[in-house]
């Protein structure tokens, strides 16, 4: 009887503990949802406040309406460009160039990081060249790329790659080198070769850094594409900005900047979603 009673008490204690943990977990998830909603609310309020302040300042003459325009006029410009179809043409071209620079820059930069990690000799040879190339202004390299690849899609993508590849290589390579050496020693103690060490320890440990590099490359890709379009393009959002400056249509300039900000944010959120999916499957 005593044994049965003790067993029943233990079972009851375990059940109550499980209920307590479950309630605490639900409270944590509820608090997390509330915090997320609060963040979205504050972000939305700040955005609305920014546009309201911009509109008010322009209407009251606090800022130059010719140079800075104002939101109602800018959004009207976007609507007109969407209605006549010109916006979709320019946006499609810029998105294609950005996607190509983003994917190729991430892929080639990661492969280069693997190569210089695999060969310490190659790392020692390329290290000063990567530092020097990374410090060079990419606008100065643009005319060279135009001469080499022509005034078009290829030269713009190459300009983007000149930014994204080096950044990706440096971030991913530093992540490879920052892996806990004790993990490498444990695997080597079981007779693993360099290939096995890389695929069993180095790459899995660096996976979060590689995925996070995608976020960095979103911004870098847009910078590279817009710089390239400034130099050579006859279409695209970068071209619209330059054209707007040339004809003193600053409303067109502002509308192009807002579209870039919106699309870049959407692209960043897509990368964040992909990151969550990939990291949840590790």
mmCIF file with all atom_site columns, N, CA and C in Angstrom, residues 9 33 69 128 142 155 199 223 257 259:
data_model
loop_
_atom_site.group_PDB
_atom_site.id
_atom_site.type_symbol
_atom_site.label_atom_id
_atom_site.label_alt_id
_atom_site.label_comp_id
_atom_site.label_asym_id
_atom_site.label_entity_id
_atom_site.label_seq_id
_atom_site.pdbx_PDB_ins_code
_atom_site.Cartn_x
_atom_site.Cartn_y
_atom_site.Cartn_z
_atom_site.occupancy
_atom_site.B_iso_or_equiv
_atom_site.pdbx_formal_charge
_atom_site.auth_seq_id
_atom_site.auth_comp_id
_atom_site.auth_asym_id
_atom_site.auth_atom_id
_atom_site.pdbx_PDB_model_num
ATOM 1  N N  . UNK A 1 9   ? 1.847  9.429  -5.601  1.00 0.00 ? 9   UNK A N  1
ATOM 2  C CA . UNK A 1 9   ? 2.312  10.786 -5.312  1.00 0.00 ? 9   UNK A CA 1
ATOM 3  C C  . UNK A 1 9   ? 3.337  11.250 -6.332  1.00 0.00 ? 9   UNK A C  1
ATOM 4  N N  . UNK A 1 33  ? 4.621  36.827 -28.593 1.00 0.00 ? 33  UNK A N  1
ATOM 5  C CA . UNK A 1 33  ? 3.699  37.345 -29.606 1.00 0.00 ? 33  UNK A CA 1
ATOM 6  C C  . UNK A 1 33  ? 3.344  38.796 -29.335 1.00 0.00 ? 33  UNK A C  1
ATOM 7  N N  . UNK A 1 69  ? 10.249 67.157 -52.670 1.00 0.00 ? 69  UNK A N  1
ATOM 8  C CA . UNK A 1 69  ? 8.896  66.758 -53.022 1.00 0.00 ? 69  UNK A CA 1
ATOM 9  C C  . UNK A 1 69  ? 8.076  66.532 -51.740 1.00 0.00 ? 69  UNK A C  1
ATOM 10 N N  . UNK A 1 128 ? 46.483 39.698 -48.740 1.00 0.00 ? 128 UNK A N  1
ATOM 11 C CA . UNK A 1 128 ? 46.683 41.144 -48.985 1.00 0.00 ? 128 UNK A CA 1
ATOM 12 C C  . UNK A 1 128 ? 45.913 41.651 -50.192 1.00 0.00 ? 128 UNK A C  1
ATOM 13 N N  . UNK A 1 142 ? 33.978 50.652 -61.967 1.00 0.00 ? 142 UNK A N  1
ATOM 14 C CA . UNK A 1 142 ? 32.873 50.535 -62.913 1.00 0.00 ? 142 UNK A CA 1
ATOM 15 C C  . UNK A 1 142 ? 33.262 50.782 -64.356 1.00 0.00 ? 142 UNK A C  1
ATOM 16 N N  . UNK A 1 155 ? 28.087 43.950 -67.195 1.00 0.00 ? 155 UNK A N  1
ATOM 17 C CA . UNK A 1 155 ? 28.949 44.878 -66.464 1.00 0.00 ? 155 UNK A CA 1
ATOM 18 C C  . UNK A 1 155 ? 28.317 45.294 -65.138 1.00 0.00 ? 155 UNK A C  1
ATOM 19 N N  . UNK A 1 199 ? 33.551 18.911 -43.524 1.00 0.00 ? 199 UNK A N  1
ATOM 20 C CA . UNK A 1 199 ? 32.128 18.625 -43.677 1.00 0.00 ? 199 UNK A CA 1
ATOM 21 C C  . UNK A 1 199 ? 31.455 18.200 -42.374 1.00 0.00 ? 199 UNK A C  1
ATOM 22 N N  . UNK A 1 223 ? 23.326 47.962 -53.571 1.00 0.00 ? 223 UNK A N  1
ATOM 23 C CA . UNK A 1 223 ? 24.320 49.020 -53.751 1.00 0.00 ? 223 UNK A CA 1
ATOM 24 C C  . UNK A 1 223 ? 25.067 48.825 -55.067 1.00 0.00 ? 223 UNK A C  1
ATOM 25 N N  . UNK A 1 257 ? 13.547 55.933 -55.036 1.00 0.00 ? 257 UNK A N  1
ATOM 26 C CA . UNK A 1 257 ? 14.180 55.571 -53.765 1.00 0.00 ? 257 UNK A CA 1
ATOM 27 C C  . UNK A 1 257 ? 13.216 54.815 -52.856 1.00 0.00 ? 257 UNK A C  1
ATOM 28 N N  . UNK A 1 259 ? 10.658 52.987 -53.817 1.00 0.00 ? 259 UNK A N  1
ATOM 29 C CA . UNK A 1 259 ? 10.462 51.648 -54.385 1.00 0.00 ? 259 UNK A CA 1
ATOM 30 C C  . UNK A 1 259 ? 11.643 50.748 -54.048 1.00 0.00 ? 259 UNK A C  1
#
